[in-house]
Amino acid sequence: MRTSLPKSPHIHSRWRRIGSAAVTAAALVLAGVGTAAHASAATPTHPKPVRTKAIAAAVAKAHVQYTRQCGDTPKKGYAACHALRVTSGTTAFQEEQAAKKGVAPRTVKPTAASDSPTGYGPSDLQSAYGLTSAASSAGAGRTIAIVDAYDDPNAESDLAAYRSNYGLSSCTSSNGCFTKVAQDGSSNLPTADSGWAGEISLDLDMASAICPNCSITLVEANSSSMDDLGTAVNEAVSLGATSVSNSYGGSEASTDTTYDSEYFNHPGVAITVSAGDSGYGAEYPATSQYVTAVGGTSLSADSSSRGWSESVWNTSSTEGTGSGCSAYDPKPSWQTDTGCSNRMEADVSAVADPATGVSVYDSYGTSSSWNTYGGTSASSPIIAGVYALAGTPGSSDYPAQYPYGKAGTSALNDVTSGSNGTCDTDYFCTAGTGYDGPTGWGTPEGVSAFSAG
């Protein structure tokens, strides 16, 4: 077993930008050009935008800056979380809010605990993924486990604030809905860490947004080592979770198949893993043959019958959803793409672009309790929640195979535009009709693609 780190490094910040074309588009909007109207999404709480989706997305990306919550590349045998916190700028959600009101958007300024949400909330996400009916009635009796490193001392109170703001039912330790334990199942919690606390808040809030009736178990690993995180996954399964979300990853290594057998081989449990935030390239444990690898998209409201559209999340050559062909993990029998002889990442996807990010309530070590987050750390718990809504997996099944059985049907939104980098085999890094690496088979349209039926 590997020695645990005492604490993860402090948050590392960078400025993020897009290219001149998007900035030019943003300038056109700010000058009053390109204001064709389009319809609102199919939910009464989603604002009616008046700018085209392409221009709104360009404006958002031109203005958003964000930081990695858990640093950059971890050392061998360790993982970094995939949460990206917006530090300033204007998100697509704010653009749409402002357009509805006919005023300039309020930029993100994390200076006060009373700041209001600035990203997509539960009704937006449920609308985008066809979950409104299921989310209102399903999930009772099922448990989503969140596995992360270190402790978030404010996890329960922050979760309560998020759920209260959006009118979701109470989920507390006193009513039995929320449980927080260490990796050994005890109350001897690890050292607190503000970086991973933001990750924890993101995960808890996204699980709540998608499956408000589910119970939630937070299992906190002693460190970000794969051994500690894997031990926490085993504990989550032993505590009865039917879905386990893991929003972290690191470089692949020849030892990954050993981790597979020790920590991730849990038939009958939907284990989701984020695909990474560094653009094209495979990461572990997303490449484990036993998990659902979850890629990331940019999500925008539009005038289609769905009310939303998505493309591959890609901010730059080193900023975007991960994907790729594993160097070590074998291909599971249910994965049928022919260009990669080993495990291919990803399987499905959901929103991850910080410029089209989600609202998160996190008060530990931040200047503002309400924050906007992105990264594939958002998409992993979203898909874990969809699995929970869909029902308990078959006892001998690996639920990652379920979307493959509904490939090419209306149960999934096929994402066909965008790329996350440069690769020799097009579908490894470029979206297209059918399966592709960055978005897998697409995003949820209801729950049927995530159940054995």
CSV table of C-alpha atoms in Angstrom, one decimal:
chain,number,residue,atom,x,y,z
A,1,MET,CA,0.0,0.0,0.0
A,2,ARG,CA,1.2,3.5,-0.7
A,3,THR,CA,1.9,6.1,2.0
A,4,SER,CA,-0.8,8.8,2.3
A,5,LEU,CA,0.0,12.5,1.7
A,6,PRO,CA,-0.6,14.8,4.6
A,7,LYS,CA,-2.6,17.3,2.5
A,8,SER,CA,-3.1,18.2,-1.1
A,9,PRO,CA,-1.3,21.3,-2.5
A,10,HIS,CA,-2.9,24.7,-2.4
A,11,ILE,CA,-5.2,25.7,-5.2
A,12,HIS,CA,-3.3,26.6,-8.4
A,13,SER,CA,-4.8,29.4,-10.5
A,14,ARG,CA,-4.6,30.2,-14.2
A,15,TRP,CA,-6.3,32.6,-16.6
A,16,ARG,CA,-8.4,30.9,-19.2
A,17,ARG,CA,-9.2,32.4,-22.7
A,18,ILE,CA,-10.6,31.5,-26.0
A,19,GLY,CA,-9.4,32.4,-29.4
A,20,SER,CA,-9.9,35.6,-31.4
A,21,ALA,CA,-12.9,34.3,-33.3
A,22,ALA,CA,-14.9,33.9,-30.1
A,23,VAL,CA,-13.8,37.2,-28.7
A,24,THR,CA,-14.8,38.8,-32.0
A,25,ALA,CA,-18.2,37.2,-31.6
A,26,ALA,CA,-18.5,38.5,-28.1
A,27,ALA,CA,-17.6,42.0,-29.3
A,28,LEU,CA,-20.4,41.8,-31.9
A,29,VAL,CA,-22.9,40.9,-29.2
A,30,LEU,CA,-21.8,43.7,-26.9
A,31,ALA,CA,-22.1,46.1,-29.8
A,32,GLY,CA,-25.7,44.9,-30.4
A,33,VAL,CA,-25.0,42.6,-33.4
A,34,GLY,CA,-26.3,39.1,-33.7
A,35,THR,CA,-29.4,39.2,-31.4
A,36,ALA,CA,-31.7,36.7,-33.1
A,37,ALA,CA,-34.2,35.5,-30.6
A,38,HIS,CA,-34.7,31.8,-29.6
A,39,ALA,CA,-37.1,30.0,-27.4
A,40,SER,CA,-36.6,29.2,-23.7
A,41,ALA,CA,-35.9,25.7,-22.4
A,42,ALA,CA,-38.8,23.5,-21.4
A,43,THR,CA,-39.0,24.6,-17.8
A,44,PRO,CA,-40.8,27.5,-16.3
A,45,THR,CA,-37.8,28.6,-14.2
A,46,HIS,CA,-35.3,28.8,-17.1
A,47,PRO,CA,-35.0,32.4,-18.5
A,48,LYS,CA,-35.9,33.2,-22.1
A,49,PRO,CA,-32.7,34.1,-23.9
A,50,VAL,CA,-32.6,36.6,-26.8
A,51,ARG,CA,-29.2,35.8,-28.3
A,52,THR,CA,-28.2,32.9,-30.4
A,53,LYS,CA,-26.6,30.0,-28.6
A,54,ALA,CA,-23.3,30.4,-30.5
A,55,ILE,CA,-22.9,34.0,-29.7
A,56,ALA,CA,-24.0,33.5,-26.0
A,57,ALA,CA,-21.5,30.8,-25.6
A,58,ALA,CA,-18.7,32.9,-27.2
A,59,VAL,CA,-19.5,35.8,-24.8
A,60,ALA,CA,-19.4,33.5,-21.8
A,61,LYS,CA,-16.1,31.8,-22.8
A,62,ALA,CA,-14.6,35.2,-23.5
A,63,HIS,CA,-15.3,36.4,-20.0
A,64,VAL,CA,-14.9,33.4,-17.8
A,65,GLN,CA,-11.8,32.7,-15.7
A,66,TYR,CA,-11.5,29.7,-13.4
A,67,THR,CA,-9.2,27.8,-11.2
A,68,ARG,CA,-8.4,24.1,-10.6
A,69,GLN,CA,-9.6,23.2,-7.1
A,70,CYS,CA,-7.0,20.5,-6.5
A,71,GLY,CA,-3.9,21.6,-8.4
A,72,ASP,CA,-2.6,20.2,-11.6
A,73,THR,CA,-0.9,16.9,-12.4
A,74,PRO,CA,-0.6,14.6,-9.4
A,75,LYS,CA,2.3,12.3,-8.8
A,76,LYS,CA,2.2,8.6,-9.7
A,77,GLY,CA,-0.3,6.7,-7.6
A,78,TYR,CA,-2.3,9.8,-6.7
A,79,ALA,CA,-5.2,11.7,-8.2
A,80,ALA,CA,-6.4,15.3,-8.6
A,81,CYS,CA,-10.0,16.3,-8.4
A,82,HIS,CA,-11.6,17.5,-11.6
A,83,ALA,CA,-13.5,20.5,-10.2
A,84,LEU,CA,-13.0,23.9,-11.9
A,85,ARG,CA,-14.3,26.9,-10.0
A,86,VAL,CA,-15.2,30.1,-11.9
A,87,THR,CA,-13.4,33.0,-10.3
A,88,SER,CA,-14.7,35.9,-12.5
A,89,GLY,CA,-16.5,36.5,-15.7
A,90,THR,CA,-19.9,36.0,-17.2
A,91,THR,CA,-21.4,32.5,-17.7
A,92,ALA,CA,-23.9,31.4,-20.3
A,93,PHE,CA,-26.5,31.2,-17.5
A,94,GLN,CA,-25.9,34.9,-16.6
A,95,GLU,CA,-26.1,35.9,-20.2
A,96,GLU,CA,-29.5,34.3,-20.5
A,97,GLN,CA,-30.7,35.8,-17.3
A,98,ALA,CA,-29.6,39.3,-18.4
A,99,ALA,CA,-31.0,38.9,-21.9
A,100,LYS,CA,-34.4,38.1,-20.4
A,101,LYS,CA,-34.3,41.2,-18.3
A,102,GLY,CA,-32.8,43.4,-21.0
A,103,VAL,CA,-29.8,44.4,-18.8
A,104,ALA,CA,-26.1,43.9,-18.7
A,105,PRO,CA,-25.1,40.6,-17.1
A,106,ARG,CA,-23.8,40.6,-13.5
A,107,THR,CA,-20.4,39.2,-13.6
A,108,VAL,CA,-19.2,36.7,-11.1
A,109,LYS,CA,-17.6,38.5,-8.2
A,110,PRO,CA,-16.9,36.1,-5.3
A,111,THR,CA,-16.9,38.7,-2.5
A,112,ALA,CA,-19.9,38.0,-0.3
A,113,ALA,CA,-21.5,35.0,1.3
A,114,SER,CA,-24.9,36.3,0.2
A,115,ASP,CA,-24.2,36.2,-3.5
A,116,SER,CA,-26.9,34.4,-5.5
A,117,PRO,CA,-26.5,31.4,-7.8
A,118,THR,CA,-24.8,32.1,-11.1
A,119,GLY,CA,-25.0,28.8,-12.9
A,120,TYR,CA,-27.5,26.1,-13.9
A,121,GLY,CA,-29.7,24.8,-11.1
A,122,PRO,CA,-31.7,21.5,-10.7
A,123,SER,CA,-34.6,22.5,-12.9
A,124,ASP,CA,-32.2,23.5,-15.8
A,125,LEU,CA,-30.3,20.2,-15.6
A,126,GLN,CA,-33.4,18.1,-15.2
A,127,SER,CA,-34.9,19.9,-18.3
A,128,ALA,CA,-31.7,19.5,-20.3
A,129,TYR,CA,-31.6,15.7,-19.7
A,130,GLY,CA,-35.2,14.9,-19.9
A,131,LEU,CA,-35.4,14.0,-16.2
A,132,THR,CA,-38.1,16.3,-14.8
A,133,SER,CA,-40.7,13.7,-14.3
A,134,ALA,CA,-38.3,11.0,-13.1
A,135,ALA,CA,-36.6,13.3,-10.6
A,136,SER,CA,-39.9,14.3,-9.0
A,137,SER,CA,-40.9,10.7,-8.3
A,138,ALA,CA,-38.0,8.3,-8.4
A,139,GLY,CA,-35.0,7.5,-6.3
A,140,ALA,CA,-36.5,6.9,-2.9
A,141,GLY,CA,-34.7,4.1,-1.1
A,142,ARG,CA,-31.6,4.4,-3.3
A,143,THR,CA,-28.2,5.7,-2.2
A,144,ILE,CA,-25.7,7.7,-4.2
A,145,ALA,CA,-22.2,7.6,-2.7
A,146,ILE,CA,-19.7,10.4,-3.2
A,147,VAL,CA,-16.0,9.5,-2.9
A,148,ASP,CA,-13.5,12.2,-2.4
A,149,ALA,CA,-10.3,12.9,-0.5
A,150,TYR,CA,-9.9,14.8,2.7
A,151,ASP,CA,-12.7,16.4,4.8
A,152,ASP,CA,-15.2,19.1,4.1
A,153,PRO,CA,-16.3,20.3,7.6
A,154,ASN,CA,-19.2,22.2,6.1
A,155,ALA,CA,-20.5,19.5,3.8
A,156,GLU,CA,-23.8,18.9,5.5
A,157,SER,CA,-24.7,22.5,6.2
A,158,ASP,CA,-23.7,23.6,2.7
A,159,LEU,CA,-25.8,20.8,1.2
A,160,ALA,CA,-28.7,22.0,3.3
A,161,ALA,CA,-28.3,25.5,1.9
A,162,TYR,CA,-28.2,24.4,-1.7
A,163,ARG,CA,-31.3,22.2,-1.3
A,164,SER,CA,-33.2,24.8,0.6
A,165,ASN,CA,-32.5,27.5,-2.1
A,166,TYR,CA,-33.8,25.3,-4.9
A,167,GLY,CA,-36.8,23.9,-2.9
A,168,LEU,CA,-35.5,20.3,-2.6
A,169,SER,CA,-36.4,18.2,0.3
A,170,SER,CA,-34.2,18.2,3.4
A,171,CYS,CA,-31.3,15.7,3.4
A,172,THR,CA,-29.6,15.6,6.7
A,173,SER,CA,-28.0,13.2,9.1
A,174,SER,CA,-30.8,13.6,11.5
A,175,ASN,CA,-33.5,12.4,9.0
A,176,GLY,CA,-31.2,9.6,7.8
A,177,CYS,CA,-30.8,11.0,4.3
A,178,PHE,CA,-27.2,12.2,4.6
A,179,THR,CA,-24.3,10.2,6.0
A,180,LYS,CA,-20.6,11.2,6.2
A,181,VAL,CA,-17.9,8.7,7.1
A,182,ALA,CA,-14.2,8.2,6.8
A,183,GLN,CA,-12.7,5.6,4.3
A,184,ASP,CA,-13.0,2.9,7.0
A,185,GLY,CA,-16.6,3.7,7.7
A,186,SER,CA,-15.8,5.4,11.0
A,187,SER,CA,-16.3,9.0,12.2
A,188,ASN,CA,-12.6,9.5,12.4
A,189,LEU,CA,-12.5,11.9,9.5
A,190,PRO,CA,-9.4,13.0,7.6
A,191,THR,CA,-7.7,16.4,7.5
A,192,ALA,CA,-9.8,19.2,6.1
A,193,ASP,CA,-8.8,20.7,2.8
A,194,SER,CA,-10.5,23.7,1.1
A,195,GLY,CA,-9.6,22.5,-2.4
A,196,TRP,CA,-11.3,19.1,-2.1
A,197,ALA,CA,-14.1,20.7,0.0
A,198,GLY,CA,-15.2,22.6,-3.2
A,199,GLU,CA,-15.1,19.2,-5.1
A,200,ILE,CA,-17.2,17.7,-2.3
A,201,SER,CA,-19.8,20.5,-2.5
A,202,LEU,CA,-20.0,20.2,-6.3
A,203,ASP,CA,-20.6,16.4,-6.1
A,204,LEU,CA,-23.2,16.6,-3.3
A,205,ASP,CA,-25.1,19.4,-5.1
A,206,MET,CA,-25.1,17.6,-8.5
A,207,ALA,CA,-26.3,14.3,-7.0
A,208,SER,CA,-29.1,16.3,-5.2
A,209,ALA,CA,-30.0,18.2,-8.4
A,210,ILE,CA,-30.5,15.0,-10.4
A,211,CYS,CA,-32.0,12.7,-7.8
A,212,PRO,CA,-33.6,14.8,-5.0
A,213,ASN,CA,-35.2,11.8,-3.4
A,214,CYS,CA,-32.0,9.7,-3.2
A,215,SER,CA,-30.1,9.4,0.0
A,216,ILE,CA,-26.4,10.5,-0.1
A,217,THR,CA,-23.4,8.9,1.5
A,218,LEU,CA,-20.1,10.9,1.5
A,219,VAL,CA,-17.0,8.8,2.0
A,220,GLU,CA,-13.9,10.8,2.7
A,221,ALA,CA,-10.5,9.2,1.9
A,222,ASN,CA,-7.5,10.0,4.1
A,223,SER,CA,-5.6,11.3,1.1
A,224,SER,CA,-5.7,11.5,-2.7
A,225,SER,CA,-3.7,8.3,-3.2
A,226,MET,CA,-5.4,5.7,-5.3
A,227,ASP,CA,-5.2,3.2,-2.5
A,228,ASP,CA,-7.0,5.5,-0.1
A,229,LEU,CA,-9.6,6.6,-2.7
A,230,GLY,CA,-10.1,3.0,-3.7
A,231,THR,CA,-10.6,1.9,-0.1
A,232,ALA,CA,-13.3,4.6,0.1
A,233,VAL,CA,-15.0,3.1,-3.0
A,234,ASN,CA,-15.1,-0.3,-1.4
A,235,GLU,CA,-16.5,1.3,1.8
A,236,ALA,CA,-19.2,3.1,-0.2
A,237,VAL,CA,-20.3,-0.2,-1.8
A,238,SER,CA,-20.3,-2.0,1.5
A,239,LEU,CA,-22.6,0.7,2.9
A,240,GLY,CA,-25.2,-0.1,0.3
A,241,ALA,CA,-24.7,2.6,-2.4
A,242,THR,CA,-26.2,1.7,-5.8
A,243,SER,CA,-24.3,4.5,-7.5
A,244,VAL,CA,-20.8,5.7,-6.6
A,245,SER,CA,-19.4,8.9,-8.1
A,246,ASN,CA,-15.7,9.5,-8.4
A,247,SER,CA,-14.6,12.9,-9.7
A,248,TYR,CA,-10.9,12.5,-9.8
A,249,GLY,CA,-8.1,11.0,-11.9
A,250,GLY,CA,-4.4,10.8,-12.8
A,251,SER,CA,-2.0,9.4,-15.3
A,252,GLU,CA,-2.4,5.8,-16.4
A,253,ALA,CA,0.1,3.2,-15.1
A,254,SER,CA,0.8,-0.5,-15.5
A,255,THR,CA,-0.6,-1.0,-11.9
A,256,ASP,CA,-4.1,0.1,-13.0
A,257,THR,CA,-5.4,-3.4,-13.6
A,258,THR,CA,-4.4,-4.2,-10.0
A,259,TYR,CA,-6.4,-1.2,-8.8
A,260,ASP,CA,-9.3,-2.5,-11.0
A,261,SER,CA,-9.5,-5.8,-9.1
A,262,GLU,CA,-8.9,-4.4,-5.7
A,263,TYR,CA,-11.3,-1.3,-5.8
A,264,PHE,CA,-13.5,-1.0,-8.8
A,265,ASN,CA,-14.8,-4.5,-9.6
A,266,HIS,CA,-18.3,-4.2,-8.1
A,267,PRO,CA,-21.0,-5.8,-10.3
A,268,GLY,CA,-24.4,-4.6,-9.5
A,269,VAL,CA,-23.2,-1.0,-8.7
A,270,ALA,CA,-23.0,1.9,-11.1
A,271,ILE,CA,-19.5,3.4,-10.6
A,272,THR,CA,-19.0,6.7,-12.5
A,273,VAL,CA,-15.7,8.4,-13.0
A,274,SER,CA,-14.9,11.7,-14.6
A,275,ALA,CA,-12.9,11.6,-17.8
A,276,GLY,CA,-10.5,14.5,-16.9
A,277,ASP,CA,-10.2,18.2,-17.6
A,278,SER,CA,-6.9,18.4,-19.6
A,279,GLY,CA,-8.2,17.8,-23.1
A,280,TYR,CA,-7.4,14.7,-25.2
A,281,GLY,CA,-5.7,11.9,-23.3
A,282,ALA,CA,-6.8,9.0,-21.2
A,283,GLU,CA,-6.8,9.0,-17.4
A,284,TYR,CA,-7.3,6.4,-14.7
A,285,PRO,CA,-9.7,5.4,-13.1
A,286,ALA,CA,-11.9,6.5,-16.0
A,287,THR,CA,-10.2,3.8,-18.1
A,288,SER,CA,-11.1,1.0,-15.7
A,289,GLN,CA,-13.0,-1.7,-17.5
A,290,TYR,CA,-15.5,-1.8,-14.6
A,291,VAL,CA,-16.7,1.9,-14.5
A,292,THR,CA,-18.7,4.3,-16.5
A,293,ALA,CA,-16.3,6.9,-17.9
A,294,VAL,CA,-18.1,10.3,-18.1
A,295,GLY,CA,-17.0,13.0,-20.6
A,296,GLY,CA,-17.9,16.6,-20.6
A,297,THR,CA,-20.0,19.0,-22.8
A,298,SER,CA,-20.8,22.6,-23.3
A,299,LEU,CA,-24.6,23.1,-22.6
A,300,SER,CA,-26.7,25.9,-24.0
A,301,ALA,CA,-30.4,26.7,-24.4
A,302,ASP,CA,-31.7,26.9,-27.9
A,303,SER,CA,-34.8,26.9,-30.0
A,304,SER,CA,-34.8,23.1,-30.8
A,305,SER,CA,-37.6,20.8,-29.7
A,306,ARG,CA,-35.4,19.7,-26.9
A,307,GLY,CA,-34.7,23.2,-25.8
A,308,TRP,CA,-30.9,22.6,-25.4
A,309,SER,CA,-27.9,21.8,-27.5
A,310,GLU,CA,-24.4,20.4,-26.6
A,311,SER,CA,-21.0,20.2,-28.1
A,312,VAL,CA,-17.7,18.8,-26.9
A,313,TRP,CA,-16.3,20.9,-24.0
A,314,ASN,CA,-13.0,22.3,-25.2
A,315,THR,CA,-11.5,25.6,-24.0
A,316,SER,CA,-7.9,25.1,-25.3
A,317,SER,CA,-5.5,22.4,-26.3
A,318,THR,CA,-5.0,21.6,-22.6
A,319,GLU,CA,-8.4,22.5,-21.2
A,320,GLY,CA,-11.4,20.3,-22.0
A,321,THR,CA,-12.9,16.9,-21.5
A,322,GLY,CA,-10.6,13.9,-21.5
A,323,SER,CA,-10.8,10.9,-23.9
A,324,GLY,CA,-8.6,8.3,-25.4
A,325,CYS,CA,-7.5,4.7,-25.8
A,326,SER,CA,-6.1,3.1,-22.6
A,327,ALA,CA,-2.5,1.9,-22.7
A,328,TYR,CA,-3.2,-0.8,-20.1
A,329,ASP,CA,-6.8,-1.6,-19.3
A,330,PRO,CA,-8.4,-4.3,-21.4
A,331,LYS,CA,-11.5,-3.6,-23.5
A,332,PRO,CA,-14.8,-4.8,-21.9
A,333,SER,CA,-16.9,-7.1,-24.0
A,334,TRP,CA,-19.7,-4.6,-24.4
A,335,GLN,CA,-17.5,-1.9,-25.9
A,336,THR,CA,-17.4,-2.4,-29.7
A,337,ASP,CA,-15.5,0.5,-31.3
A,338,THR,CA,-12.8,-0.9,-33.5
A,339,GLY,CA,-10.0,1.7,-33.5
A,340,CYS,CA,-8.9,1.0,-29.9
A,341,SER,CA,-8.0,-2.6,-28.9
A,342,ASN,CA,-8.1,-1.7,-25.2
A,343,ARG,CA,-10.6,0.2,-23.1
A,344,MET,CA,-11.8,3.4,-24.7
A,345,GLU,CA,-12.8,6.5,-22.8
A,346,ALA,CA,-15.6,7.8,-22.5
A,347,ASP,CA,-19.0,6.0,-22.4
A,348,VAL,CA,-21.4,8.9,-21.9
A,349,SER,CA,-21.2,12.6,-21.0
A,350,ALA,CA,-22.9,15.6,-19.4
A,351,VAL,CA,-22.3,19.3,-18.9
A,352,ALA,CA,-18.7,20.2,-17.8
A,353,ASP,CA,-17.7,23.5,-19.4
A,354,PRO,CA,-17.2,26.2,-16.7
A,355,ALA,CA,-18.6,28.8,-19.2
A,356,THR,CA,-21.9,26.9,-19.1
A,357,GLY,CA,-21.4,25.8,-15.5
A,358,VAL,CA,-23.5,24.8,-12.6
A,359,SER,CA,-24.3,26.5,-9.3
A,360,VAL,CA,-22.7,25.1,-6.2
A,361,TYR,CA,-22.9,26.2,-2.5
A,362,ASP,CA,-19.5,25.9,-0.8
A,363,SER,CA,-18.7,28.0,2.3
A,364,TYR,CA,-15.4,26.3,3.4
A,365,GLY,CA,-12.4,28.4,2.6
A,366,THR,CA,-14.1,30.6,0.0
A,367,SER,CA,-15.0,34.3,0.0
A,368,SER,CA,-18.4,33.5,-1.6
A,369,SER,CA,-20.7,30.7,-0.7
A,370,TRP,CA,-22.4,30.6,-4.1
A,371,ASN,CA,-20.0,29.6,-6.8
A,372,THR,CA,-20.2,28.4,-10.4
A,373,TYR,CA,-18.3,25.2,-11.2
A,374,GLY,CA,-17.4,23.2,-14.2
A,375,GLY,CA,-15.1,20.3,-15.1
A,376,THR,CA,-15.9,16.6,-15.5
A,377,SER,CA,-16.3,16.6,-11.8
A,378,ALA,CA,-19.8,18.0,-12.5
A,379,SER,CA,-20.7,15.4,-15.2
A,380,SER,CA,-19.7,12.3,-13.1
A,381,PRO,CA,-22.2,12.9,-10.2
A,382,ILE,CA,-24.9,13.9,-12.7
A,383,ILE,CA,-24.6,10.5,-14.4
A,384,ALA,CA,-24.5,8.8,-11.0
A,385,GLY,CA,-27.8,10.5,-10.2
A,386,VAL,CA,-29.3,9.3,-13.5
A,387,TYR,CA,-28.3,5.7,-12.8
A,388,ALA,CA,-30.0,6.1,-9.3
A,389,LEU,CA,-33.2,7.4,-10.9
A,390,ALA,CA,-33.1,4.5,-13.4
A,391,GLY,CA,-33.3,1.8,-10.7
A,392,THR,CA,-31.1,-0.7,-9.0
A,393,PRO,CA,-28.7,-2.4,-11.5
A,394,GLY,CA,-28.8,-6.2,-12.0
A,395,SER,CA,-26.7,-7.9,-9.4
A,396,SER,CA,-24.2,-9.3,-11.9
A,397,ASP,CA,-24.2,-6.4,-14.3
A,398,TYR,CA,-21.6,-3.7,-15.0
A,399,PRO,CA,-23.9,-0.8,-15.6
A,400,ALA,CA,-21.4,0.9,-17.9
A,401,GLN,CA,-22.8,-1.5,-20.5
A,402,TYR,CA,-26.4,-0.2,-20.3
A,403,PRO,CA,-26.0,2.9,-22.6
A,404,TYR,CA,-24.5,0.7,-25.2
A,405,GLY,CA,-27.7,-1.2,-25.4
A,406,LYS,CA,-29.6,2.0,-26.3
A,407,ALA,CA,-27.0,3.4,-28.6
A,408,GLY,CA,-28.4,5.4,-31.4
A,409,THR,CA,-31.8,5.7,-29.9
A,410,SER,CA,-33.8,8.7,-28.5
A,411,ALA,CA,-32.8,7.6,-25.0
A,412,LEU,CA,-29.5,9.5,-25.6
A,413,ASN,CA,-28.7,12.9,-27.0
A,414,ASP,CA,-26.0,12.3,-29.6
A,415,VAL,CA,-23.3,15.0,-29.4
A,416,THR,CA,-22.0,15.5,-32.9
A,417,SER,CA,-19.9,18.7,-32.9
A,418,GLY,CA,-16.5,19.7,-31.4
A,419,SER,CA,-13.2,18.1,-30.4
A,420,ASN,CA,-10.9,18.1,-27.5
A,421,GLY,CA,-7.6,18.1,-29.2
A,422,THR,CA,-5.5,16.4,-32.0
A,423,CYS,CA,-5.4,12.7,-32.5
A,424,ASP,CA,-4.5,10.1,-35.2
A,425,THR,CA,-7.8,8.3,-35.0
A,426,ASP,CA,-10.6,10.9,-35.5
A,427,TYR,CA,-13.2,9.6,-33.2
A,428,PHE,CA,-10.7,9.4,-30.3
A,429,CYS,CA,-10.9,13.2,-30.0
A,430,THR,CA,-13.6,14.4,-32.4
A,431,ALA,CA,-17.4,14.2,-32.0
A,432,GLY,CA,-19.5,12.7,-34.7
A,433,THR,CA,-22.7,10.7,-35.3
A,434,GLY,CA,-22.7,7.7,-33.0
A,435,TYR,CA,-19.9,6.8,-30.7
A,436,ASP,CA,-16.9,9.1,-30.1
A,437,GLY,CA,-14.3,9.4,-27.4
A,438,PRO,CA,-15.1,12.9,-25.9
A,439,THR,CA,-18.8,12.3,-25.4
A,440,GLY,CA,-19.3,8.5,-25.7
A,441,TRP,CA,-22.8,7.7,-26.9
A,442,GLY,CA,-24.0,11.1,-25.8
A,443,THR,CA,-26.0,12.6,-22.9
A,444,PRO,CA,-29.1,11.3,-21.1
A,445,GLU,CA,-32.6,11.9,-22.5
A,446,GLY,CA,-34.5,10.4,-19.7
A,447,VAL,CA,-33.3,7.3,-17.7
A,448,SER,CA,-34.0,4.3,-20.0
A,449,ALA,CA,-30.4,4.2,-21.3
A,450,PHE,CA,-29.2,3.7,-17.8
A,451,SER,CA,-31.1,0.6,-16.7
A,452,ALA,CA,-31.0,-3.0,-17.5
A,453,GLY,CA,-34.4,-2.8,-19.3
